CSV table of C-alpha atoms in Angstrom, one decimal:
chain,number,residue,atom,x,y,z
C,273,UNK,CA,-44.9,-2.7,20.3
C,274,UNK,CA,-44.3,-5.5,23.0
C,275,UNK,CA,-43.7,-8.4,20.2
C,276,UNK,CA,-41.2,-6.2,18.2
C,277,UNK,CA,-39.4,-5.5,21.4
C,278,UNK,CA,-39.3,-9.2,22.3
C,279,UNK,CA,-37.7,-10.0,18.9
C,280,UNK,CA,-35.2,-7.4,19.2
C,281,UNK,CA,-34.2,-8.7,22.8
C,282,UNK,CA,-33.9,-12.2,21.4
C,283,UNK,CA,-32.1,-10.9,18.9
C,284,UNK,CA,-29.5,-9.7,21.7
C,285,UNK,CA,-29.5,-12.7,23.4
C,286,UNK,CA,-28.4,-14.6,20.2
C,287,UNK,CA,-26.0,-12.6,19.5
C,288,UNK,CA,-24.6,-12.7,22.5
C,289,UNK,CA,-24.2,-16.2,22.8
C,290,UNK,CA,-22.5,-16.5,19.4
C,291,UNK,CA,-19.6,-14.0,21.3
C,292,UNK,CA,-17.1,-15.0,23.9
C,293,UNK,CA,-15.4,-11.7,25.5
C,294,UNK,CA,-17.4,-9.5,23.1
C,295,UNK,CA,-15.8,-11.1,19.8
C,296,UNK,CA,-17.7,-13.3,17.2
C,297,UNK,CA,-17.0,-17.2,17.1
C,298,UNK,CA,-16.8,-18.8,13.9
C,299,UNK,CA,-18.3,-22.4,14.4
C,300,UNK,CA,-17.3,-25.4,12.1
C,301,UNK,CA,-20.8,-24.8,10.3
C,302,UNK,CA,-19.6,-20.9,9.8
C,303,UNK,CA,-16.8,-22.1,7.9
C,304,UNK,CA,-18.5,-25.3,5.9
C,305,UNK,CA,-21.0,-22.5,5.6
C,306,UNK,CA,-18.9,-20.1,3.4
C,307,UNK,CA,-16.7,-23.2,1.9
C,308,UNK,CA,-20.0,-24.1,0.2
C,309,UNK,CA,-21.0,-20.8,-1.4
C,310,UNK,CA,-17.1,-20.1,-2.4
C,311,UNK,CA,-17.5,-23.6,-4.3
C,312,UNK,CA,-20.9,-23.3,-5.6
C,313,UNK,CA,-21.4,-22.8,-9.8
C,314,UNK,CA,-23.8,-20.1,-8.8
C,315,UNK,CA,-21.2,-17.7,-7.3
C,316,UNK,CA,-18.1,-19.0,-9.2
C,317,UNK,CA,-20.4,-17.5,-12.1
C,318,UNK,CA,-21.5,-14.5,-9.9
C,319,UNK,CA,-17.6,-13.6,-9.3
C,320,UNK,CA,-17.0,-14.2,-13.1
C,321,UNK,CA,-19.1,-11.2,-14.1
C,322,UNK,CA,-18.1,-9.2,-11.1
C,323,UNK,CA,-14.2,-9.6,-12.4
C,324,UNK,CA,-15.1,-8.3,-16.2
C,325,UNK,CA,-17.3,-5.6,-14.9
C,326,UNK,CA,-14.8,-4.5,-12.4
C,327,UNK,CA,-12.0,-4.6,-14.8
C,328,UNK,CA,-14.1,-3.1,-17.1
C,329,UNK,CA,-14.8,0.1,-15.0
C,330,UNK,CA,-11.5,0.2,-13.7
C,331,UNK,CA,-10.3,1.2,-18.1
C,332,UNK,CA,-12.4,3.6,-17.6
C,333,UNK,CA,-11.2,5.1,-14.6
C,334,UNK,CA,-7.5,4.4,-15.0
C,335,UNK,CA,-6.3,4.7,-18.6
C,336,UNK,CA,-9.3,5.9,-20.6
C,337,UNK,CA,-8.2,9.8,-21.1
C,338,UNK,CA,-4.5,8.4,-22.0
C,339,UNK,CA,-6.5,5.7,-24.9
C,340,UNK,CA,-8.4,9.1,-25.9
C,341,UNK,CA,-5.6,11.0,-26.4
C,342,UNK,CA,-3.9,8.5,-28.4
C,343,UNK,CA,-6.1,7.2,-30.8
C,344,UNK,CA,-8.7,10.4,-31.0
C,345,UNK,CA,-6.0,13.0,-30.7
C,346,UNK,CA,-7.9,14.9,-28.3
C,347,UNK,CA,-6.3,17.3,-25.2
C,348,UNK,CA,-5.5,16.4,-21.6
C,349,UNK,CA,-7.7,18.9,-20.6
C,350,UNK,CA,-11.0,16.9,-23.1
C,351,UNK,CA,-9.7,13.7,-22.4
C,352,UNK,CA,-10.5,14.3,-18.6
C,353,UNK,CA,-13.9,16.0,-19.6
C,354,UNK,CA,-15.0,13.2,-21.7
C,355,UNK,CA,-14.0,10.8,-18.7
C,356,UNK,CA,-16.5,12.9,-16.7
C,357,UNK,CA,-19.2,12.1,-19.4
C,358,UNK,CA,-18.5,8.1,-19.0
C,359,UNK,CA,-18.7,8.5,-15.3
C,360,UNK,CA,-22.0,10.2,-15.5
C,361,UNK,CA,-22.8,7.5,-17.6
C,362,UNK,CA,-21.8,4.8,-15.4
C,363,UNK,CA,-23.9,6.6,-12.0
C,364,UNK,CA,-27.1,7.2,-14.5
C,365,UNK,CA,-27.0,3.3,-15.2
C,366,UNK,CA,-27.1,2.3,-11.3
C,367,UNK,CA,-29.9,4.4,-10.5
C,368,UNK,CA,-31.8,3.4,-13.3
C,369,UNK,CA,-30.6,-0.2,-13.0
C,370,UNK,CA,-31.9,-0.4,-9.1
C,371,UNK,CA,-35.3,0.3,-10.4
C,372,UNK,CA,-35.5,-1.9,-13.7
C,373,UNK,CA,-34.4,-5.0,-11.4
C,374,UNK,CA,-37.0,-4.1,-8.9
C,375,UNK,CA,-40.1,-3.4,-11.3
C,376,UNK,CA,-39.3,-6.6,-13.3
C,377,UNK,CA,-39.2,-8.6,-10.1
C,378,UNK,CA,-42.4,-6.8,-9.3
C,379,UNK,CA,-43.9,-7.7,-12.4
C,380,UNK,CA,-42.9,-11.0,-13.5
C,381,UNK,CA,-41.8,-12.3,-10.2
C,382,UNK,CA,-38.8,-14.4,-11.3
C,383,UNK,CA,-35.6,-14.0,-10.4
C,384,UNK,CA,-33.8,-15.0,-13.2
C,385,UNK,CA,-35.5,-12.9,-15.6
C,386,UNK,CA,-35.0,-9.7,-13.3
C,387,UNK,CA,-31.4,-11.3,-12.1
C,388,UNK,CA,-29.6,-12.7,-14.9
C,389,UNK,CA,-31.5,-11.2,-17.8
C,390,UNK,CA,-30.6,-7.9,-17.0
C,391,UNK,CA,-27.0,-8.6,-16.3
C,392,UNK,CA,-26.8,-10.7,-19.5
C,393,UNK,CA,-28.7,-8.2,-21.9
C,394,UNK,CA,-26.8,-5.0,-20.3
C,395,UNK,CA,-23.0,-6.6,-20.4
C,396,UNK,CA,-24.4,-7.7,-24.0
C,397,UNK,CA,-25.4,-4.4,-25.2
C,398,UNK,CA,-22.0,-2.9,-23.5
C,399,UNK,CA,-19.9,-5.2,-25.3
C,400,UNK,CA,-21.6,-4.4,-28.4
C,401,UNK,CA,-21.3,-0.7,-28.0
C,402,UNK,CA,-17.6,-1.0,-27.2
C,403,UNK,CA,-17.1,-2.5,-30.8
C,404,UNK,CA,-19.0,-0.1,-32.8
C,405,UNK,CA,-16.9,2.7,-30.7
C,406,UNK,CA,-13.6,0.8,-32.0
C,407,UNK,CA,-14.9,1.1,-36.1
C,408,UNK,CA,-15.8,5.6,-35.1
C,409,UNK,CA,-13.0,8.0,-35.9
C,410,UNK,CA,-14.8,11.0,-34.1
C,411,UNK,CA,-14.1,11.0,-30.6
C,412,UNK,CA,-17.0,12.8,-29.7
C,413,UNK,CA,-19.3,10.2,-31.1
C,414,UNK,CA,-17.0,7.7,-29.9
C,415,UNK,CA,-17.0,8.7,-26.2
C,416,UNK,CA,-21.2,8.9,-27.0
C,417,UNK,CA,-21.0,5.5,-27.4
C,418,UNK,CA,-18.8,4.8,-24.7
C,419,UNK,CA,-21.3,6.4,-22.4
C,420,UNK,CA,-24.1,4.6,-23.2
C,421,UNK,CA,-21.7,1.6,-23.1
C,422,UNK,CA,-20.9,2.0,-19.0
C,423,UNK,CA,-24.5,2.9,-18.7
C,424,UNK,CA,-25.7,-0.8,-19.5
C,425,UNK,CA,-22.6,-1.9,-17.5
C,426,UNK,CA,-23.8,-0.3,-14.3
C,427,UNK,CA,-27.2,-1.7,-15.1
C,428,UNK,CA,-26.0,-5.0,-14.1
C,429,UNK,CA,-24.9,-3.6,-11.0
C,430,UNK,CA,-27.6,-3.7,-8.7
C,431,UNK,CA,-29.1,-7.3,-10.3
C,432,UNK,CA,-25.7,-8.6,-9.0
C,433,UNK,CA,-26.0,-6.8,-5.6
C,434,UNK,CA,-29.4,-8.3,-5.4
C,435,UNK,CA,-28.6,-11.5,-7.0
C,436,UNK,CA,-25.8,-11.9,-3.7
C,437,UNK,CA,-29.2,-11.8,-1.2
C,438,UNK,CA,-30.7,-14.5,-3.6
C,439,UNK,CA,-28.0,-16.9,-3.5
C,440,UNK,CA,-26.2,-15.9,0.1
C,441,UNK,CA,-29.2,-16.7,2.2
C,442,UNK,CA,-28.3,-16.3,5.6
C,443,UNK,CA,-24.6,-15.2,4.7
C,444,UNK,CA,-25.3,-12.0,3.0
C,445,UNK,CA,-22.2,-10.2,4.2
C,446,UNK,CA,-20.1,-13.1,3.2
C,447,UNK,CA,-21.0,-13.7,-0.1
C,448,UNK,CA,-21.3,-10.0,-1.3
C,449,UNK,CA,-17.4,-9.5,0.4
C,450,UNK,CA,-16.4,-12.4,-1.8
C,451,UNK,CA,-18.1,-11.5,-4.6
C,452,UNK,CA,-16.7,-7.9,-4.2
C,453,UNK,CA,-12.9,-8.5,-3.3
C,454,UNK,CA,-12.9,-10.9,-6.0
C,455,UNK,CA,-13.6,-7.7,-8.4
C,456,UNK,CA,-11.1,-5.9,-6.4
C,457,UNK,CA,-8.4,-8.1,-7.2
C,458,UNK,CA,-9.4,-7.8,-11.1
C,459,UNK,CA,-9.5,-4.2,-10.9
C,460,UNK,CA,-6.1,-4.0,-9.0
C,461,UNK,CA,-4.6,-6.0,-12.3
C,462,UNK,CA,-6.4,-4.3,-15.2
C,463,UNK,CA,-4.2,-1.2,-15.3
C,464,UNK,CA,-1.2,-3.4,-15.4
C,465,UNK,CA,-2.6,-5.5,-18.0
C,466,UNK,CA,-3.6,-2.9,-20.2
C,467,UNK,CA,-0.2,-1.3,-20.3
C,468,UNK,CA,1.6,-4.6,-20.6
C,469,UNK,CA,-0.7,-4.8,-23.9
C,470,UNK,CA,0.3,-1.4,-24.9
C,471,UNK,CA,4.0,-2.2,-24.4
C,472,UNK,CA,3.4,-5.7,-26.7
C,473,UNK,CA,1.8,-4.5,-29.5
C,474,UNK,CA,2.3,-0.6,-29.2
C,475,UNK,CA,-1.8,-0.5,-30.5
C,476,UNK,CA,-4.2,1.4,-28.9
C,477,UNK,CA,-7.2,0.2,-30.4
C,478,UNK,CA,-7.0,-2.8,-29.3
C,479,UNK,CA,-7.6,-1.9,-26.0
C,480,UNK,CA,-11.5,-1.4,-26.9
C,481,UNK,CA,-11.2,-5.0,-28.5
C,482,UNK,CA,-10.1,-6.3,-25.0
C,483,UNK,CA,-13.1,-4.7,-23.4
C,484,UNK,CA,-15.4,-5.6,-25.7
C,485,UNK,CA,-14.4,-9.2,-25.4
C,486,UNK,CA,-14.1,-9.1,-21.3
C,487,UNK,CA,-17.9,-7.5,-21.1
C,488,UNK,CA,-19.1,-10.3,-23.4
C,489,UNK,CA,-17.4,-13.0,-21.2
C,490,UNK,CA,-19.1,-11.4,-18.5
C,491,UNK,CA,-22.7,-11.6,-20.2
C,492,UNK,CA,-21.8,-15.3,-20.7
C,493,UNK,CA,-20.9,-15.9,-16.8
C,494,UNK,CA,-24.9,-13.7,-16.3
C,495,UNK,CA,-26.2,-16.4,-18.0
C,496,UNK,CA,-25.4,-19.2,-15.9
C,497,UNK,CA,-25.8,-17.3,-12.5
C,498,UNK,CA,-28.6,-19.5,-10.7
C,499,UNK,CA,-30.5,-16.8,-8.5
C,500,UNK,CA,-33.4,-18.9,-7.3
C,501,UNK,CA,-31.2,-21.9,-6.0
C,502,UNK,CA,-29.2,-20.5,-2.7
C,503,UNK,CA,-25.6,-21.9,-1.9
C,504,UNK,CA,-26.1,-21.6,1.3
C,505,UNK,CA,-29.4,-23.4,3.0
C,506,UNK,CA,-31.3,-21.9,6.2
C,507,UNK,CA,-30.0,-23.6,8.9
C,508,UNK,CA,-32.4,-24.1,12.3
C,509,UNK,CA,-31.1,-20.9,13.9
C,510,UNK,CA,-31.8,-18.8,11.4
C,511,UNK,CA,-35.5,-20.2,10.2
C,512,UNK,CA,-36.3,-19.5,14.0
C,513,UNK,CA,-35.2,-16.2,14.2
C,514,UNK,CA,-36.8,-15.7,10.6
C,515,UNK,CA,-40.3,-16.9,11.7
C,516,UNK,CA,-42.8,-14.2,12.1
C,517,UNK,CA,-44.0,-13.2,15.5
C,518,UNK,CA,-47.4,-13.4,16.0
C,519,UNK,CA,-49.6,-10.8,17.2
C,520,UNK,CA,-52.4,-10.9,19.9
């Protein structure tokens, strides 16, 4: 209709004036902007989590069949199947995780009980899984519990993709890419850190030790990730554009 279309023009005309020869300029408020959120306890905590699940996922996907063929004496050709099975566990969790964090924040309409308490409890139950896989001998029952162990990983997922709209206000994009490259750099280091362990103490299982002590640091950081507070504050440009249009 004629007031969406008007939005959307003024829209264009922001934009526009925010460019000089059709690139973006970053104003000093842009960069005090995303100095603030880098600093603030709410997304220091927010990275924290996103480094131990990253790293976390990044076993799995890196050195995981090796670890199984090692300790549970399984084949190449198993080890690479029973991957599969974490990996299916790890995609059922973020499907299932985007619609637990929505129906809780439906229901109870608090952030931090649909943010933080799912992240918490889910890295929580991983880590505990993770040690009861290190005490199994079978590797079939291990890798069962290994499963379920990514699924409540991945659960955490989307309450951290959604806690990055809580806290990012009008930054969105730039506090999800922090947030995301931070996990990036932690998932570039765990293989090298796993293998440097390897090569120190020549043990295997303490590999799932490691992991269950990095997903239970990451349930920690869950529990002091402040959803409801944003790092980042509305400034006058954006609570204009955000005002809703009214209708004749």
């Amino acid at each position: 209709n004629a007031d969406e279309l008007a939005l959307v023009r003024a829209g264009r005309e922001s934009n526009d004036r925010d460019q000089v020869d059709g690139k973006p300029v970053i104003s000093d408020n842009d960069s005090f902007d995303l100095l603030t959120v880098a600093c603030s306890p709410a997304m220091l905590w927010l990275c924290g989590q996103q480094i131990c699940r990253a790293s976390g996922y990044m076993f799995f996907a890196s050195w995981f069949p090796t670890f199984l063929q090692e300790t549970r004496g399984v084949s190449v050709a198993k080890s690479g199947y029973l991957q599969g099975l974490v990996f299916a566990g790890t995609l059922a969790g973020c499907i299932f995780g985007g619609i637990m964090t929505d129906w809780i924040w439906r229901r109870t309409g608090g952030l931090s009980l649909s943010r933080s308490a799912v992240g918490a409890a889910s890295l929580g139950a991983c880590s505990f899984l993770i040690l009861v896989a290190w005490f199994v001998k079978s590797p079939e029952l291990a890798v069962a519990l290994l499963t379920l162990g990514s699924f409540f990983a991945a659960l955490a997922g989307p309450a951290a993709f959604a806690a990055v709209i809580d806290i990012g206000g009008p930054r969105v994009p730039q506090v999800f890419g922090l947030m995301n490259m931070i996990g990036n750099f932690a998932a570039a280091a765990c293989p090298f850190v796993v293998g440097k362990l390897f090569e120190l103490t020549t043990n295997w299982n303490l590999v799932l030790l490691l992991f269950a002590g990095v997903y239970f640091a990451g349930a920690v950081c869950w529990v002091f990730v402040n959803p409801p507070r944003q790092a980042i504050k509305t400034t006058s440009k954006h609570r204009d554009s955000d005002k809703p249009q009214q209708t004749q």
